[in-house]
C-alpha positions as a printed Julia matrix, in Angstrom:
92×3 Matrix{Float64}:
  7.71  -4.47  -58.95
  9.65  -1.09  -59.45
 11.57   0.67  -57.3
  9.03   3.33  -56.24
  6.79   0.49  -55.44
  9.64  -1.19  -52.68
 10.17   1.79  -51.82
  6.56   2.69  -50.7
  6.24  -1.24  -49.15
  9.25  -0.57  -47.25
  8.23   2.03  -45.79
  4.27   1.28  -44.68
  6.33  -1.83  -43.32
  9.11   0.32  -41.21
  5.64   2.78  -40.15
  3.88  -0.26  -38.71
  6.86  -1.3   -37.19
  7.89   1.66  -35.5
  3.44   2.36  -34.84
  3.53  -1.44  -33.21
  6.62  -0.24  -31.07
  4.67   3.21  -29.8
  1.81   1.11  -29.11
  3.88  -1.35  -26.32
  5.43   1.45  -25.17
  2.29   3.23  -24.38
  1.49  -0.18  -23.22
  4.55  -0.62  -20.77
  4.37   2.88  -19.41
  0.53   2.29  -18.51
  1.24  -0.46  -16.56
  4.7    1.21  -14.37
  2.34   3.88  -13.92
 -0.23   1.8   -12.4
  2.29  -0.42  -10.53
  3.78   3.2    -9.03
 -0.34   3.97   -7.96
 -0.24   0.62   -6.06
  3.35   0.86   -4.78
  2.18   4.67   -3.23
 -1.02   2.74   -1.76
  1.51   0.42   -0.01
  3.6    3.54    1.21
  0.91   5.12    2.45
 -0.62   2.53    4.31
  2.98   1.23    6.0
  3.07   4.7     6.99
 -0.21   4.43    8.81
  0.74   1.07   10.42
  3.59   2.68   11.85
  2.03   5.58   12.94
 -0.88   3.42   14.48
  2.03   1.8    16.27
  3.92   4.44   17.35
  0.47   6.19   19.33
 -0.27   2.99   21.04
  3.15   1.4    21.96
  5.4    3.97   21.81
  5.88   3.78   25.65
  6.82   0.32   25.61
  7.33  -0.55   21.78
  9.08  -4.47   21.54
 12.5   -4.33   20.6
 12.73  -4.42   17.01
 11.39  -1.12   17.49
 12.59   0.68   20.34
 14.99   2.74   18.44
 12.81   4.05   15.88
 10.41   5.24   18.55
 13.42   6.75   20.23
 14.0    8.5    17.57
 10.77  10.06   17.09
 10.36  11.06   20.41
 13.76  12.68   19.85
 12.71  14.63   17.2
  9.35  15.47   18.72
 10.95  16.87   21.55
 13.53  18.85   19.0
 10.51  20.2    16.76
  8.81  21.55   20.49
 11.87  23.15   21.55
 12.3   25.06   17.86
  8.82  25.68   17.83
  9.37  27.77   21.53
 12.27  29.42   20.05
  9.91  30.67   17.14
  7.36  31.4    19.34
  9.54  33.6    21.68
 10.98  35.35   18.55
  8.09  36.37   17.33
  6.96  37.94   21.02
  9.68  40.05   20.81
Protein backbone atom coordinates (compact mmCIF):
# COMPACT_ATOMS: atom_id res chain seq x y z
CA UNK A 1 0.00 0.00 0.00
CA UNK A 2 1.52 3.52 -0.83
CA UNK A 3 1.37 6.43 0.89
CA UNK A 4 -1.41 8.17 -1.07
CA UNK A 5 -3.40 5.10 -0.46
CA UNK A 6 -3.00 5.51 3.81
CA UNK A 7 -3.40 8.58 3.30
CA UNK A 8 -6.89 8.41 1.60
CA UNK A 9 -7.87 5.31 4.32
CA UNK A 10 -6.96 7.57 6.99
CA UNK A 11 -8.88 9.94 6.19
CA UNK A 12 -12.50 8.17 5.06
CA UNK A 13 -11.65 6.60 8.61
CA UNK A 14 -11.15 10.15 10.60
CA UNK A 15 -14.61 11.38 8.21
CA UNK A 16 -16.65 8.51 9.62
CA UNK A 17 -15.38 9.14 12.82
CA UNK A 18 -15.97 12.63 13.16
CA UNK A 19 -19.75 11.84 10.77
CA UNK A 20 -20.49 9.03 13.71
CA UNK A 21 -19.72 11.85 16.35
CA UNK A 22 -22.26 14.58 14.50
CA UNK A 23 -24.69 11.89 14.33
CA UNK A 24 -24.84 11.34 18.54
CA UNK A 25 -24.66 14.72 18.89
CA UNK A 26 -27.65 15.39 16.82
CA UNK A 27 -28.76 12.44 18.76
CA UNK A 28 -28.09 13.91 22.36
CA UNK A 29 -29.39 17.35 21.54
CA UNK A 30 -32.80 15.71 20.26
CA UNK A 31 -33.36 14.14 23.28
CA UNK A 32 -32.39 17.54 25.93
CA UNK A 33 -34.63 19.18 23.65
CA UNK A 34 -37.40 16.87 24.22
CA UNK A 35 -36.61 16.41 27.95
CA UNK A 36 -36.77 20.59 28.11
CA UNK A 37 -40.60 20.10 26.15
CA UNK A 38 -41.55 17.77 29.07
CA UNK A 39 -39.75 19.67 31.85
CA UNK A 40 -41.93 23.08 30.46
CA UNK A 41 -45.15 20.67 30.55
CA UNK A 42 -44.28 20.08 34.26
CA UNK A 43 -43.77 23.95 34.80
CA UNK A 44 -46.71 24.75 33.39
CA UNK A 45 -48.89 22.48 35.01
CA UNK A 46 -47.25 23.16 38.79
CA UNK A 47 -48.10 26.56 37.89
CA UNK A 48 -51.72 25.68 37.40
CA UNK A 49 -51.85 23.56 40.61
CA UNK A 50 -50.81 26.45 42.43
CA UNK A 51 -52.90 28.77 40.94
CA UNK A 52 -55.93 26.29 41.35
CA UNK A 53 -54.85 26.46 44.97
CA UNK A 54 -54.36 29.80 45.53
CA UNK A 55 -58.36 30.69 44.11
CA UNK A 56 -59.81 28.13 46.35
CA UNK A 57 -57.78 28.25 49.65
CA UNK A 58 -56.20 31.29 49.62
CA UNK A 59 -58.39 32.47 52.59
CA UNK A 60 -57.41 29.74 54.71
CA UNK A 61 -54.42 28.00 52.80
CA UNK A 62 -52.66 25.11 55.47
CA UNK A 63 -49.52 26.19 56.69
CA UNK A 64 -46.95 25.09 54.43
CA UNK A 65 -48.51 27.66 52.45
CA UNK A 66 -49.65 30.54 54.22
CA UNK A 67 -46.75 32.65 53.32
CA UNK A 68 -46.75 32.23 49.73
CA UNK A 69 -50.40 33.23 49.64
CA UNK A 70 -49.40 36.16 51.77
CA UNK A 71 -47.33 37.09 49.47
CA UNK A 72 -49.52 37.16 46.59
CA UNK A 73 -52.12 38.90 48.14
CA UNK A 74 -49.34 41.38 48.92
CA UNK A 75 -48.49 41.91 45.62
CA UNK A 76 -52.06 41.90 44.36
CA UNK A 77 -52.87 44.58 46.53
CA UNK A 78 -49.40 46.48 45.32
CA UNK A 79 -50.25 45.88 41.47
CA UNK A 80 -54.09 47.60 42.41
CA UNK A 81 -52.65 50.44 44.10
CA UNK A 82 -50.01 51.15 40.95
CA UNK A 83 -52.61 50.42 38.67
CA UNK A 84 -54.83 53.59 40.52
CA UNK A 85 -51.81 55.65 40.38
CA UNK A 86 -51.71 55.00 36.48
CA UNK A 87 -55.13 55.38 36.19
CA UNK A 88 -55.24 58.83 37.98
CA UNK A 89 -52.20 59.93 35.85
CA UNK A 90 -53.61 59.41 32.91
CA UNK A 91 -57.03 61.51 34.05
CA UNK A 92 -55.03 64.29 34.45
Amino acid sequence: MDIIEKIGDTITEKGKVAADKAKELAAIANLKSQISTCEEVMKKNYLEIGKIYFEQYSDMPEPPFEKQCEAIKNSQRAIADLQEKIDQLKTK
